[in-house]
mmCIF file of C-alpha atoms and ligand atoms in Angstrom:
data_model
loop_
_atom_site.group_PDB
_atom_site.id
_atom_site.type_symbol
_atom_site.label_atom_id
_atom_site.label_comp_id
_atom_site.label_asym_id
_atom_site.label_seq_id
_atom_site.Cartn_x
_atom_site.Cartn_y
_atom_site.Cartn_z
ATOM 1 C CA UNK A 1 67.623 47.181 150.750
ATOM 2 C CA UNK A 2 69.297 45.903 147.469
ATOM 3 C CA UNK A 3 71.724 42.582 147.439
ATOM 4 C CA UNK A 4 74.816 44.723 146.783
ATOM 5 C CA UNK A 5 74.675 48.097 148.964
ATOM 6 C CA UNK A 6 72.554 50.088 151.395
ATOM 7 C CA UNK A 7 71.132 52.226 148.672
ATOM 8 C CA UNK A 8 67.127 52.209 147.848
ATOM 9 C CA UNK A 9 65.954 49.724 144.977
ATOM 10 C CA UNK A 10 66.300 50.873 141.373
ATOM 11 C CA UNK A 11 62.305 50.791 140.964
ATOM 12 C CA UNK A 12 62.133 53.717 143.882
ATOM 13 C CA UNK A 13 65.097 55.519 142.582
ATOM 14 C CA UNK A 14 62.874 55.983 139.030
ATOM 15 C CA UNK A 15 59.654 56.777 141.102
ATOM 16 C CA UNK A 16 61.421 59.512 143.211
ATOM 17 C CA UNK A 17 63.095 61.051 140.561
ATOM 18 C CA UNK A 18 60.307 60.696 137.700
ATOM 19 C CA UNK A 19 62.458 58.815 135.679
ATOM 20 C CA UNK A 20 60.234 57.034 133.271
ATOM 21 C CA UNK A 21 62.319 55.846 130.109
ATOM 22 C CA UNK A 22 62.281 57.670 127.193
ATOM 23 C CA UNK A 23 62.752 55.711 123.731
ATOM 24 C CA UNK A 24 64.738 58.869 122.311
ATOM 25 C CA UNK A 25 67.416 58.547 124.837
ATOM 26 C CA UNK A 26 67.357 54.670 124.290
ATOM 27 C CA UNK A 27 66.319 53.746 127.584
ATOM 28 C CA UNK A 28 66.139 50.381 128.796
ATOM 29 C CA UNK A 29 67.365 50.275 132.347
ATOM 30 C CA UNK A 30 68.779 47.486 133.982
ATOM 31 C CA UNK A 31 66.932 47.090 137.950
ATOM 32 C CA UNK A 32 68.412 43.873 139.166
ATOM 33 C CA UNK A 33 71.471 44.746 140.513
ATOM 34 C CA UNK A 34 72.465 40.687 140.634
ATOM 35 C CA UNK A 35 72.726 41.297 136.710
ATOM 36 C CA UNK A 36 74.528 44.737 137.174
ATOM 37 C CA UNK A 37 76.994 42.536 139.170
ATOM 38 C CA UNK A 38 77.485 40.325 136.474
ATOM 39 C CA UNK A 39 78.149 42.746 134.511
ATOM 40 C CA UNK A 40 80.804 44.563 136.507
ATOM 41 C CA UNK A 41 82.644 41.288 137.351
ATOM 42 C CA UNK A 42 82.782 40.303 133.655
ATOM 43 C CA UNK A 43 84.923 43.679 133.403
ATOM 44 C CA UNK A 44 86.897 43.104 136.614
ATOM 45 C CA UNK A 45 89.166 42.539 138.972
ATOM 46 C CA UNK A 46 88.122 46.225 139.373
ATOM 47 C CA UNK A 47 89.951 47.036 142.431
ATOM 48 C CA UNK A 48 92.315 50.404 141.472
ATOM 49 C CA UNK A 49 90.485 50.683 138.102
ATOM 50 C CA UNK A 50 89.426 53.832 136.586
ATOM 51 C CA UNK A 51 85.873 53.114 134.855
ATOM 52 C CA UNK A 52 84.420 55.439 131.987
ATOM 53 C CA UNK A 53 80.410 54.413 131.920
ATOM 54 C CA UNK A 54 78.362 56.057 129.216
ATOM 55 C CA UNK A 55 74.953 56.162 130.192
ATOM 56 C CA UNK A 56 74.147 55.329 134.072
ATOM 57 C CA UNK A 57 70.847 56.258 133.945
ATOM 58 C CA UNK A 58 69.372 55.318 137.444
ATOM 59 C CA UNK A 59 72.461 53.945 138.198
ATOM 60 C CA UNK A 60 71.880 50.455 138.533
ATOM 61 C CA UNK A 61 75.290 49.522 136.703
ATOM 62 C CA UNK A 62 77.328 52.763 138.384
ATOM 63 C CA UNK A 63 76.276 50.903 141.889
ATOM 64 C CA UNK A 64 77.691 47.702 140.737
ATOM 65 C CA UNK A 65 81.222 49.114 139.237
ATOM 66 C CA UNK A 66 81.380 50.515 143.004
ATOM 67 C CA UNK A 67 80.552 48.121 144.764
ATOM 68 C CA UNK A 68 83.074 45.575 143.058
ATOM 69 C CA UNK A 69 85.486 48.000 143.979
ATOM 70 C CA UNK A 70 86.225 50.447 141.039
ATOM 71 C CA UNK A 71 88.334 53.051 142.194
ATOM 72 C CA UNK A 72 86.495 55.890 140.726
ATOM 73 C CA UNK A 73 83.451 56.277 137.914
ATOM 74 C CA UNK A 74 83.672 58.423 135.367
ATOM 75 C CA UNK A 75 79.820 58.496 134.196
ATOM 76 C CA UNK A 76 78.492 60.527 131.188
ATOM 77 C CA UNK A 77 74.655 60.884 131.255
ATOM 78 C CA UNK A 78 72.955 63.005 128.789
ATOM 79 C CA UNK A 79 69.303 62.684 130.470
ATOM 80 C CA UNK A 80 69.086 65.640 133.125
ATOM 81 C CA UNK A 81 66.774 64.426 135.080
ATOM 82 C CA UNK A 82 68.705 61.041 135.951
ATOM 83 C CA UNK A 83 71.686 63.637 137.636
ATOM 84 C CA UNK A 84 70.175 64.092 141.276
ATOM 85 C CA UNK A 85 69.550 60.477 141.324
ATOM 86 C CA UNK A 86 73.195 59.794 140.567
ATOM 87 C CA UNK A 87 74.484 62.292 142.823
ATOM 88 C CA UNK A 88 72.847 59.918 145.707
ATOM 89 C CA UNK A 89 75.454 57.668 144.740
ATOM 90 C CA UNK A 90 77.994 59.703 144.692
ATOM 91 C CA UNK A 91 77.239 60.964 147.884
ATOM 92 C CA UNK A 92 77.310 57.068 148.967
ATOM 93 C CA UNK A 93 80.996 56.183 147.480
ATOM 94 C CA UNK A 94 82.701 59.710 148.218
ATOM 95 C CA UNK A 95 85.087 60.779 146.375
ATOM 96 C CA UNK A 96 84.802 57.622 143.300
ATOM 97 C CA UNK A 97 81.909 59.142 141.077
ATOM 98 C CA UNK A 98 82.329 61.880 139.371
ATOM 99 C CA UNK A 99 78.911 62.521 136.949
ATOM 100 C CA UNK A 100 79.080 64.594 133.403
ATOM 101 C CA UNK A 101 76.092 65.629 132.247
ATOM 102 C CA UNK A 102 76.337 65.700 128.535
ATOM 103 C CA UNK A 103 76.562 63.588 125.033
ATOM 104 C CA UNK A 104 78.821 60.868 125.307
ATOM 105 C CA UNK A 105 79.473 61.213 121.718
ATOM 106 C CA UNK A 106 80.955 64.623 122.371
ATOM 107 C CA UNK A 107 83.070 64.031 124.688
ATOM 108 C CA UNK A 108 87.150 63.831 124.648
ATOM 109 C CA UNK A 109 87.098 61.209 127.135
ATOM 110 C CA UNK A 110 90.774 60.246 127.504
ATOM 111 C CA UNK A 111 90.886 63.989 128.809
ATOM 112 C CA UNK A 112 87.946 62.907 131.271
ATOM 113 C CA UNK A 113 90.301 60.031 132.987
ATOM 114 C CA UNK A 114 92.421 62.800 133.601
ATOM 115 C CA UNK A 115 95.567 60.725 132.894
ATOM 116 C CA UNK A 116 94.650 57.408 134.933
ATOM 117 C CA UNK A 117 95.710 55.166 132.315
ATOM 118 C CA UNK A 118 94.774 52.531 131.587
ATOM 119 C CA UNK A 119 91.473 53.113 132.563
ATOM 120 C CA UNK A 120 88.022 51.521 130.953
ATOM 121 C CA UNK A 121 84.783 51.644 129.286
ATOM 122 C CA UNK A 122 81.898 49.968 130.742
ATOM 123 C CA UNK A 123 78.181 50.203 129.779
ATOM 124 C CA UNK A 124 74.909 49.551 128.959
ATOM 125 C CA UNK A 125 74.989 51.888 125.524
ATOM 126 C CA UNK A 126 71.976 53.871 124.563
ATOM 127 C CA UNK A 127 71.721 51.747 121.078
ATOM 128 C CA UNK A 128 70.602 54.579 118.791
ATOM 129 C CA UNK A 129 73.944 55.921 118.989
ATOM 130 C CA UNK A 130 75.984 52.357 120.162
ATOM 131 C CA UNK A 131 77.834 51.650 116.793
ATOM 132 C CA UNK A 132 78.947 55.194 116.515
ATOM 133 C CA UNK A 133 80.582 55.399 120.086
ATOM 134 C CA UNK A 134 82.229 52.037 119.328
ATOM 135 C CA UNK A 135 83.252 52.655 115.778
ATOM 136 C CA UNK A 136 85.076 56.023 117.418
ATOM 137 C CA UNK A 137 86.821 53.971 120.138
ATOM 138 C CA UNK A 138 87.993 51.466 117.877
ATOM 139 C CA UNK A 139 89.461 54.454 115.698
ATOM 140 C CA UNK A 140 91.532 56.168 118.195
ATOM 141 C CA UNK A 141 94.908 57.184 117.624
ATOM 142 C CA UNK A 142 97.328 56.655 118.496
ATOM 143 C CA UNK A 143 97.073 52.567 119.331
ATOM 144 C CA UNK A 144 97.151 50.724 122.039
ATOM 145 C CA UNK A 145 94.210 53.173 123.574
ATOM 146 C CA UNK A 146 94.043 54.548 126.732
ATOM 147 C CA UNK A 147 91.894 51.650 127.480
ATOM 148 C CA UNK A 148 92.914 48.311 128.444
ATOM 149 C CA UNK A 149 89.087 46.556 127.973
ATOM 150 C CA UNK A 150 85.569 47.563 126.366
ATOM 151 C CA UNK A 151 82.367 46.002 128.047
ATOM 152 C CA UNK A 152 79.355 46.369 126.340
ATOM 153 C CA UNK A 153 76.171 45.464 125.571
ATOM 154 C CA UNK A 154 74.288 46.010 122.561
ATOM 155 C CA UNK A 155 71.611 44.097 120.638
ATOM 156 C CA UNK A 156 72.668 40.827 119.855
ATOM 157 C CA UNK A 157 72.929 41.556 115.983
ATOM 158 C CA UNK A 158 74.648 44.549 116.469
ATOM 159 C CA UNK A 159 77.336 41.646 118.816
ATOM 160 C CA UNK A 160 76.833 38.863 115.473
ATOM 161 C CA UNK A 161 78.178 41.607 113.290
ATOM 162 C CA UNK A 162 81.303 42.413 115.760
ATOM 163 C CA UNK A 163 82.490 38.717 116.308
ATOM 164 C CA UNK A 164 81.622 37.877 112.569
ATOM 165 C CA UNK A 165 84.075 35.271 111.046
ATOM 166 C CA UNK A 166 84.834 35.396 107.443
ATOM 167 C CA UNK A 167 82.043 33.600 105.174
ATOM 168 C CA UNK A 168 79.216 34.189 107.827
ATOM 169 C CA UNK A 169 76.200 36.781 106.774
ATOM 170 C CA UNK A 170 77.298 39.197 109.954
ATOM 171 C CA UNK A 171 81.074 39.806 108.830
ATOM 172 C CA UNK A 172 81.334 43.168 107.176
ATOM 173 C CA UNK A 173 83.174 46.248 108.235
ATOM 174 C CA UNK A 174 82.488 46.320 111.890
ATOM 175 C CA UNK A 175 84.020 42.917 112.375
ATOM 176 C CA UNK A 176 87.055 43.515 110.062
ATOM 177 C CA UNK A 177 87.738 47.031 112.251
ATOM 178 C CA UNK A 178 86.898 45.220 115.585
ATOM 179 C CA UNK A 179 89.000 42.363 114.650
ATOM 180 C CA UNK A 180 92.209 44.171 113.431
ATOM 181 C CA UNK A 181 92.569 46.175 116.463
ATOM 182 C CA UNK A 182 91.015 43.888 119.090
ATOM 183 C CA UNK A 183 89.746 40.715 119.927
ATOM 184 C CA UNK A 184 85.611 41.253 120.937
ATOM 185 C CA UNK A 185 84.098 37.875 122.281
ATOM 186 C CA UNK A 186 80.576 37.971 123.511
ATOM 187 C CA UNK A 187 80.292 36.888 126.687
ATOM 188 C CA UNK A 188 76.591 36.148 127.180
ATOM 189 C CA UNK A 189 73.290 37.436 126.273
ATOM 190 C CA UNK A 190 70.584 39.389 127.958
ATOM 191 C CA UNK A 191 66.664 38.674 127.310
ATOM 192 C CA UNK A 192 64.725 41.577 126.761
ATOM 193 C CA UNK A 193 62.781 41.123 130.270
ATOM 194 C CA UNK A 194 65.591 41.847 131.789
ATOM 195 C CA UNK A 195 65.496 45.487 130.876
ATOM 196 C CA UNK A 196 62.796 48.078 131.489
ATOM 197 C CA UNK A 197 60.876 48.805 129.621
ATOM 198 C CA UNK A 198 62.002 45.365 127.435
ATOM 199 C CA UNK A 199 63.550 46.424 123.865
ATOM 200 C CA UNK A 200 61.857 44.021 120.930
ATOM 201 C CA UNK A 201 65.393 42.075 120.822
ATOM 202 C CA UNK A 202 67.750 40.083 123.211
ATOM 203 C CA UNK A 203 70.900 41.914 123.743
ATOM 204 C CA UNK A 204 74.355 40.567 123.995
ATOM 205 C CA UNK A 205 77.226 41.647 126.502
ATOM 206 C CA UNK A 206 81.107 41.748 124.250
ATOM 207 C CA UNK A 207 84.215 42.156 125.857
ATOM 208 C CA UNK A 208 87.037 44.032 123.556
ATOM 209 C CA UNK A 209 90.583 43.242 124.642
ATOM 210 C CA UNK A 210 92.918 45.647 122.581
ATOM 211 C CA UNK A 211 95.644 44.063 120.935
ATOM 212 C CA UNK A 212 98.405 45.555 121.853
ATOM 213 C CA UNK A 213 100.233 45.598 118.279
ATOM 214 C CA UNK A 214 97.795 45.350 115.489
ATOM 215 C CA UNK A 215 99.280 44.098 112.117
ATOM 216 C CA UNK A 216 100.250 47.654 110.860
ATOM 217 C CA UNK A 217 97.889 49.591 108.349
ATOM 218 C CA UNK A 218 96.904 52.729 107.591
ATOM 219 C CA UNK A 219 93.290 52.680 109.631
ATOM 220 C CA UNK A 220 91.624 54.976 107.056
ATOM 221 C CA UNK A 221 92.842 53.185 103.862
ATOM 222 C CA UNK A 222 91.394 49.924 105.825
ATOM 223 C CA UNK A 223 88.094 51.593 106.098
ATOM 224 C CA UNK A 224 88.228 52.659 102.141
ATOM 225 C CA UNK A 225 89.137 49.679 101.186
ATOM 226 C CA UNK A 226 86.562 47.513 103.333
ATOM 227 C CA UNK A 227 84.120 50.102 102.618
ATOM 228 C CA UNK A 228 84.264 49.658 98.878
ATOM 229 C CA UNK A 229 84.387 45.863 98.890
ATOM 230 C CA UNK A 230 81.669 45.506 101.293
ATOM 231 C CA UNK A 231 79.392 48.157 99.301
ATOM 232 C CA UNK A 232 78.884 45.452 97.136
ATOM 233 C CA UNK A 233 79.089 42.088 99.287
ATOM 234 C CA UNK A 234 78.115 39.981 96.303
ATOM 235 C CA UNK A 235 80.264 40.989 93.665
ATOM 236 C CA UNK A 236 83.945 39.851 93.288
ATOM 237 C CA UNK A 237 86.643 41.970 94.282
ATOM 238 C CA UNK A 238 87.778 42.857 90.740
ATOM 239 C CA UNK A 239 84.140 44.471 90.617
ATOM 240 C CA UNK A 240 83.863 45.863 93.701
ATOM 241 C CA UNK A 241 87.159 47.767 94.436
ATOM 242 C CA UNK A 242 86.619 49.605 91.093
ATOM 243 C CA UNK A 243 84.725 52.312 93.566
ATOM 244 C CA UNK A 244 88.364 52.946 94.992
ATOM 245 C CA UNK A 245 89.214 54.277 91.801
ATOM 246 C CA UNK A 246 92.629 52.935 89.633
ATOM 247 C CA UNK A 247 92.476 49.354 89.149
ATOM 248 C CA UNK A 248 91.329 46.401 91.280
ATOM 249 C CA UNK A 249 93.635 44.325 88.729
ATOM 250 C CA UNK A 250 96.513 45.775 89.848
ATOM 251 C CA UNK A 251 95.710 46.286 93.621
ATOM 252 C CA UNK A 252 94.977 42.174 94.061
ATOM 253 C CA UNK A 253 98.050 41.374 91.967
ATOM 254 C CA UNK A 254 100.291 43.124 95.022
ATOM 255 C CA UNK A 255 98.430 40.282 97.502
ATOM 256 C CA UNK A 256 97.576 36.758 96.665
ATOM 257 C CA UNK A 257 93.789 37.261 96.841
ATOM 258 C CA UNK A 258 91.907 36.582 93.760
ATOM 259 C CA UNK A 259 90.069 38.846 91.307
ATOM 260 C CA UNK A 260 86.979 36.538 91.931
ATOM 261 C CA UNK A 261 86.997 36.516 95.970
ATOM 262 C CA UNK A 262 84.211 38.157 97.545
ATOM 263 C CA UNK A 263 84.660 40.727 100.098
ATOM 264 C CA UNK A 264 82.913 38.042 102.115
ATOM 265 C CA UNK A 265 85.325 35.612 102.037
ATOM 266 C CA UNK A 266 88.475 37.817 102.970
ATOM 267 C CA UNK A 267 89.928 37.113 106.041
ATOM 268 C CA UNK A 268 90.913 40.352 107.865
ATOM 269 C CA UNK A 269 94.575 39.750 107.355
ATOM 270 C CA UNK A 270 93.285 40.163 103.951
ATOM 271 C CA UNK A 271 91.897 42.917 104.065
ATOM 272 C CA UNK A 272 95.309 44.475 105.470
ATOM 273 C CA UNK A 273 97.154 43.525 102.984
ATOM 274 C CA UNK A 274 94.578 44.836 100.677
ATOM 275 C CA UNK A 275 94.628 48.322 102.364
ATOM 276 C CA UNK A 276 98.620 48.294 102.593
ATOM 277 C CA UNK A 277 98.936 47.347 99.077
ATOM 278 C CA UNK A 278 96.464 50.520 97.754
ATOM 279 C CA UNK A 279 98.612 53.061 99.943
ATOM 280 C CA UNK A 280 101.742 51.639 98.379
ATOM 281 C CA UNK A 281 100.129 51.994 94.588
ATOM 282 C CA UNK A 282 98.910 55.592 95.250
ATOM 283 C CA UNK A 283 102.225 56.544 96.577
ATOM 284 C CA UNK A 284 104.088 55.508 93.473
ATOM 285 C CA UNK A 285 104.608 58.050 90.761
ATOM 286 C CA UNK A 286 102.001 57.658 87.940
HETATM 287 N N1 SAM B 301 73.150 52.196 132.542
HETATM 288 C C1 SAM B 301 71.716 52.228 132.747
HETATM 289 C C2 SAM B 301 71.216 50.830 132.986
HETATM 290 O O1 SAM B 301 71.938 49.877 132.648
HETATM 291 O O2 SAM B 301 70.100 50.691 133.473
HETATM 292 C C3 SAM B 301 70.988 52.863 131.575
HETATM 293 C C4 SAM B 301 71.247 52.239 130.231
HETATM 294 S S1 SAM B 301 70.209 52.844 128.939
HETATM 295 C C5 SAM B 301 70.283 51.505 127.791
HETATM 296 C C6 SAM B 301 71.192 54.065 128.083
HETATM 297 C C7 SAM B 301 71.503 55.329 128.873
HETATM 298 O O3 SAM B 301 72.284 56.185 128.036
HETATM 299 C C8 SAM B 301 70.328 56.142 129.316
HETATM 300 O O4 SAM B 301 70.482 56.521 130.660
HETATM 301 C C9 SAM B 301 70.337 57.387 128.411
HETATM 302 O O5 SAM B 301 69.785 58.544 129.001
HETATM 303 C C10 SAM B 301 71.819 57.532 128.161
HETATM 304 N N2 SAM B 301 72.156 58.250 126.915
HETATM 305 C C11 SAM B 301 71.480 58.271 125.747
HETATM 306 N N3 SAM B 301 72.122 58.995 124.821
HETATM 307 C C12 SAM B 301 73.255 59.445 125.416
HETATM 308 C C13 SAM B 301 74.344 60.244 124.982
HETATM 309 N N4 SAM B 301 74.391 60.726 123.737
HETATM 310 N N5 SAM B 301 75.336 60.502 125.853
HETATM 311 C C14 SAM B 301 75.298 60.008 127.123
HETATM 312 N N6 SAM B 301 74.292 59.238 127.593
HETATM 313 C C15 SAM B 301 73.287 58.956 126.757
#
């Protein structure tokens, strides 16, 4: 019997259901459900929550949103063979799991929560595909989201280039996205023993509280804009925005960043400004 329910012990649940991890899924499951915990907590109070997880796997963390008292799991597993196994839990918390077998990546998920807003995202990601689901939720319009928290693990590099300040070797455009629309702050890391089988790297777990009113901007023109400057990290600004087409002279002289900053060094009210100022130049008449 496991610390947290009456359920069998992850190891048995793989064994029973020949669930050996496959590397093209990106399986690394979590079996100590005292971590699991962890993790749930740092995403609680979960009492009356609606929880989307991506990727349950065995279950491990699905038994730990439960237990901490989740008021119903939303769980999207592509692997097929990990369904009967997670229909055991179901069948333990009636009523609070509901299991969709399919890509994550595919999915409309605010239609999923069926209109239990604000509900939230909580997982262990599959990290072939990690950036891509979280470069889609931080894209969603229209903002604030129909989530009120993100938290996620991912490799810890993949977590460096999220929380990234301004002048560090990790900030780029995933920090300057991440940044604008919420504030991410890891919240601790995971050593690769943890997981099984262990991936090469440790892994970090990030909380993403949306802001609720993001410094308005045009979220595509941000990601043109921060795109181009960061295509070429280590030339200036006058240089690199030439990609945008029309000229970086003109673009800078509508903010007060200089023609010799490096996208770098650009805070991401900076970059803001910068996108703000290009729609405003492309909507005047030539
Ligand atoms: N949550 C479990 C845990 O913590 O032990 C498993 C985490 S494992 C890192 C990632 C999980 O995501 C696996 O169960 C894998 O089958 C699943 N997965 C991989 N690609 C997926 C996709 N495109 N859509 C949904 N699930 C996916």
């Amino acid at each position: 019997m496991s610390a947290i329910d009456d359920l069998p012990p992850l190891r048995e649940v793989i064994r029973r259901h020949a669930l050996a991890a496959r590397k093209s899924l990106g399986q690394n499951f979590l079996l100590d459900l005292n971590l699991t915990a962890r993790i749930a907590r740092a995403a609680g109070p979960l009492e009356g929550a609606t929880v989307v997880e991506i990727g349950p796997g065995p279950g491990g963390l699905t038994r730990a949103l439960l237990a901490e008292g989740a008021k119903r799991v939303i769980a999207v597993e592509r692997d097929p063979r990990a369904i009967a196994a997670l229909a055991e839990i179901a069948a333990r918390y009636p009523q609070r799991l509901t299991i969709i077998e399919g890509d994550a990546l595919a999915q409309d998920l605010a239609a999923l929560i069926e209109g239990a807003r604000p509900a939230r995202i909580v997982a262990n990601l599959p990290y072939n595909i990690a950036t891509a689901l979280l470069v889609g939720w931080l894209s969603l319009e229209p903002w604030p989201p129909w989530y009120d928290m993100l938290v996620l693990m991912f490799q810890r590099e993949v977590a460096e280039r999220i929380v990234a300040a301004p002048g560090s070797k990790s900030y780029g455009r995933l920090a300057v996205l991440a940044q604008w629309r919420t504030e991410p702050r890891i919240l601790f890391d995971v050593a690769p023993q943890a997981f099984v089988p262990p991936p090469k790297v440790t892994s970090s777990l990030v909380r993403f509280m949306p802001r609720p009113a993001p410094v308005a901007c045009a979220r595509a023109a941000l990601e043109q804009v921060t795109a181009a400057a960061f295509g070429q990290r280590r030339k200036m600004l006058r240089q690199s925005l030439k990609s945008l087409g029309g000229d970086p002279l003109a673009l800078l002289a509508e903010t007060d960043i200089e023609p010799t900053a490096r996208a770098e060094d650009i805070p991401v009210a900076g970059f803001v400004a910068l996108a703000n100022a290009w729609v405003r130049l492309r909507a005047k008449p030539a």
